[in-house]
């Protein structure tokens, strides 16, 4: 079977989670990532390990069929490639920041100013959309120190916790875009590769759904059973079994991660006891 070629970051913030994604899909790697290329004994894929900056181009050129990269790199490179799937890790935002002592009045503040960044294209598009005329100074690293050394008035960079900005005396003033890791793909995969990609996406979806859901087991007093069942509808409906102790039932269901704490509190207030929450390994709906 023809192999789907997948470009992933060799080492950096994306690499570990990218590898883990395949592991969760039951796809193992033959030779470690010390090499340039790896294959799998159990799935028709081949990985290429690259710098993240190069991944959009490799996919666009067809050297790789798909790749895992931050949305920020996709936007900066601006090739005609598709985002096939959002992966939910390596979340960050791309923001403008200025020295904290400056009074920032709004985006017009940047008119006539100098801004340092490693992402000139995203910034240029943003400024032109906002009608701001600023000088963009492209540098490849340590963007956050440029105001302090007199290289620029402000910066445009990746922000995650915000602590790098704070420790460099900067404040975030505009968020230009949000980013997370995504799978990018090129147009025109042949039928065989498209079939492998679909199989892979099916597995990724199952793994992602499982991460967003928890399996809950609890004991419910029979006189509040209806109310409790209503709160945890599950995939179809909960499983209810009688306990040896009369007047009580055991309820099994699936609960979404984001509503988890709220529902647990409400369940307790309805008299639920012995609540167990178990991770779901795979979820096929
Ligand atoms: O060597 P290679 O070119 O492959 O890697 P790289 O050094 O260019 O990229 P890498 O591994 O640092 O980041 C890869 C991707 O992770 C980025 O393109 C983003 O999509 C995503 N990502 C998520 C981040 C961050 N969070 C992040 N915090 N990339 C960089 N940072 C840096 C940021 O530049 C800043 O210096 O961390 C600092 C800010 O962090 P906070 O938490 O202090 O705000
Ligand atoms: Zn990079």
PDB file of C-alpha atoms and ligand atoms in Angstrom, residues 9 51-54 73 77 119, ligand 2:
ATOM      1  CA  UNK A   9       8.657  18.891  13.835  1.00  0.00           C
ATOM      2  CA  UNK A  51      11.983  22.352  11.303  1.00  0.00           C
ATOM      3  CA  UNK A  52       8.468  23.653  11.782  1.00  0.00           C
ATOM      4  CA  UNK A  53       9.129  26.672   9.539  1.00  0.00           C
ATOM      5  CA  UNK A  54       9.755  24.355   6.575  1.00  0.00           C
ATOM      6  CA  UNK A  73       3.321  29.114  10.569  1.00  0.00           C
ATOM      7  CA  UNK A  77       3.905  31.135   4.903  1.00  0.00           C
ATOM      8  CA  UNK A 119       6.202  37.007  11.508  1.00  0.00           C
TER       9      UNK A 119
HETATM   10 ZN1  LIG B   2      10.713  27.304  13.701  1.00  0.00          ZN
END
